[in-house]
mmCIF file of C-alpha atoms in Angstrom:
data_model
loop_
_atom_site.group_PDB
_atom_site.id
_atom_site.type_symbol
_atom_site.label_atom_id
_atom_site.label_comp_id
_atom_site.label_asym_id
_atom_site.label_seq_id
_atom_site.Cartn_x
_atom_site.Cartn_y
_atom_site.Cartn_z
ATOM 1 C CA UNK Q 482 117.426 102.709 86.796
ATOM 2 C CA UNK Q 483 115.470 99.952 87.925
ATOM 3 C CA UNK Q 484 114.907 99.049 91.248
ATOM 4 C CA UNK Q 485 116.059 101.912 92.524
ATOM 5 C CA UNK Q 486 112.663 104.131 92.802
ATOM 6 C CA UNK Q 487 110.437 103.934 95.811
ATOM 7 C CA UNK Q 488 106.422 103.822 95.453
ATOM 8 C CA UNK Q 489 104.614 106.035 97.610
ATOM 9 C CA UNK Q 490 103.729 103.618 100.066
ATOM 10 C CA UNK Q 491 107.418 102.582 100.269
ATOM 11 C CA UNK Q 492 108.197 106.190 101.062
ATOM 12 C CA UNK Q 493 105.818 106.190 103.722
ATOM 13 C CA UNK Q 494 107.227 103.322 105.356
ATOM 14 C CA UNK Q 495 110.472 104.592 105.349
ATOM 15 C CA UNK Q 496 109.397 108.079 106.485
ATOM 16 C CA UNK Q 497 107.551 106.398 109.581
ATOM 17 C CA UNK Q 498 110.708 104.139 110.687
ATOM 18 C CA UNK Q 499 112.983 107.323 110.282
ATOM 19 C CA UNK Q 500 111.931 108.279 113.616
ATOM 20 C CA UNK Q 501 114.018 105.887 114.768
ATOM 21 C CA UNK Q 502 113.310 103.051 117.247
ATOM 22 C CA UNK Q 503 111.967 99.520 116.643
ATOM 23 C CA UNK Q 504 108.359 99.413 115.103
ATOM 24 C CA UNK Q 505 105.932 96.190 114.660
ATOM 25 C CA UNK Q 506 104.257 95.613 111.696
ATOM 26 C CA UNK Q 507 101.053 97.258 113.262
ATOM 27 C CA UNK Q 508 102.855 100.188 114.383
ATOM 28 C CA UNK Q 509 103.794 100.753 110.962
ATOM 29 C CA UNK Q 510 100.989 99.751 109.396
ATOM 30 C CA UNK Q 511 98.798 102.283 111.328
ATOM 31 C CA UNK Q 512 101.339 105.271 111.045
ATOM 32 C CA UNK Q 513 101.885 104.856 107.204
ATOM 33 C CA UNK Q 514 98.090 104.143 106.847
ATOM 34 C CA UNK Q 515 98.500 100.676 105.024
ATOM 35 C CA UNK Q 516 96.873 97.273 105.669
ATOM 36 C CA UNK Q 517 98.943 94.952 107.755
ATOM 37 C CA UNK Q 518 99.359 92.739 104.952
ATOM 38 C CA UNK Q 519 100.660 95.654 102.782
ATOM 39 C CA UNK Q 520 102.808 96.662 105.055
ATOM 40 C CA UNK Q 521 104.334 93.365 105.586
ATOM 41 C CA UNK Q 522 105.105 93.053 102.077
ATOM 42 C CA UNK Q 523 106.653 96.576 101.665
ATOM 43 C CA UNK Q 524 108.847 96.002 104.877
ATOM 44 C CA UNK Q 525 109.977 92.602 103.128
ATOM 45 C CA UNK Q 526 110.844 93.968 99.825
ATOM 46 C CA UNK Q 527 112.436 97.322 101.530
ATOM 47 C CA UNK Q 528 114.542 94.562 103.767
ATOM 48 C CA UNK Q 529 115.622 92.890 100.381
ATOM 49 C CA UNK Q 530 117.009 96.126 99.229
ATOM 50 C CA UNK Q 531 119.035 97.123 102.568
ATOM 51 C CA UNK Q 532 116.659 99.884 103.617
ATOM 52 C CA UNK Q 533 114.864 98.219 106.575
ATOM 53 C CA UNK Q 534 116.617 95.721 108.930
ATOM 54 C CA UNK Q 535 114.716 93.458 111.589
ATOM 55 C CA UNK Q 536 115.328 93.690 115.245
ATOM 56 C CA UNK Q 537 117.307 90.956 117.288
ATOM 57 C CA UNK Q 538 116.700 89.778 120.668
ATOM 58 C CA UNK Q 539 114.025 91.778 122.554
ATOM 59 C CA UNK Q 540 113.595 93.813 119.162
ATOM 60 C CA UNK Q 541 112.386 90.309 117.524
ATOM 61 C CA UNK Q 542 109.347 90.626 115.161
ATOM 62 C CA UNK Q 543 109.880 94.659 114.848
ATOM 63 C CA UNK Q 544 111.832 96.651 112.426
ATOM 64 C CA UNK Q 545 114.302 99.574 111.915
ATOM 65 C CA UNK Q 546 115.364 101.820 109.247
ATOM 66 C CA UNK Q 547 118.949 101.209 108.116
ATOM 67 C CA UNK Q 548 121.451 104.203 107.335
ATOM 68 C CA UNK Q 549 120.791 103.410 103.587
ATOM 69 C CA UNK Q 550 117.102 103.460 104.129
ATOM 70 C CA UNK Q 551 117.401 107.117 106.307
ATOM 71 C CA UNK Q 552 119.427 108.459 103.430
ATOM 72 C CA UNK Q 553 116.865 107.488 101.064
ATOM 73 C CA UNK Q 554 114.358 109.022 103.204
ATOM 74 C CA UNK Q 555 116.229 112.372 103.618
ATOM 75 C CA UNK Q 556 116.791 112.555 100.026
ATOM 76 C CA UNK Q 557 113.049 112.354 99.466
ATOM 77 C CA UNK Q 558 112.371 114.982 102.180
ATOM 78 C CA UNK Q 559 114.615 117.713 100.390
#
């Protein structure tokens, strides 16, 4: 199916976020070993697929994994 597979970089971002909490693009890029631009692009794509969500209020500018994203991350880890 088109649009259901994840790239290696997308899997790395989900893996980083799967530990929980709200992370900034800087934290995601560092932990996933991506450039800031690449991390931002991937987070945007994952948001569009409902796998990542932005934080609100104090978490503004940070991102978290959604339950759908966590399920995808777990499937890959199994």
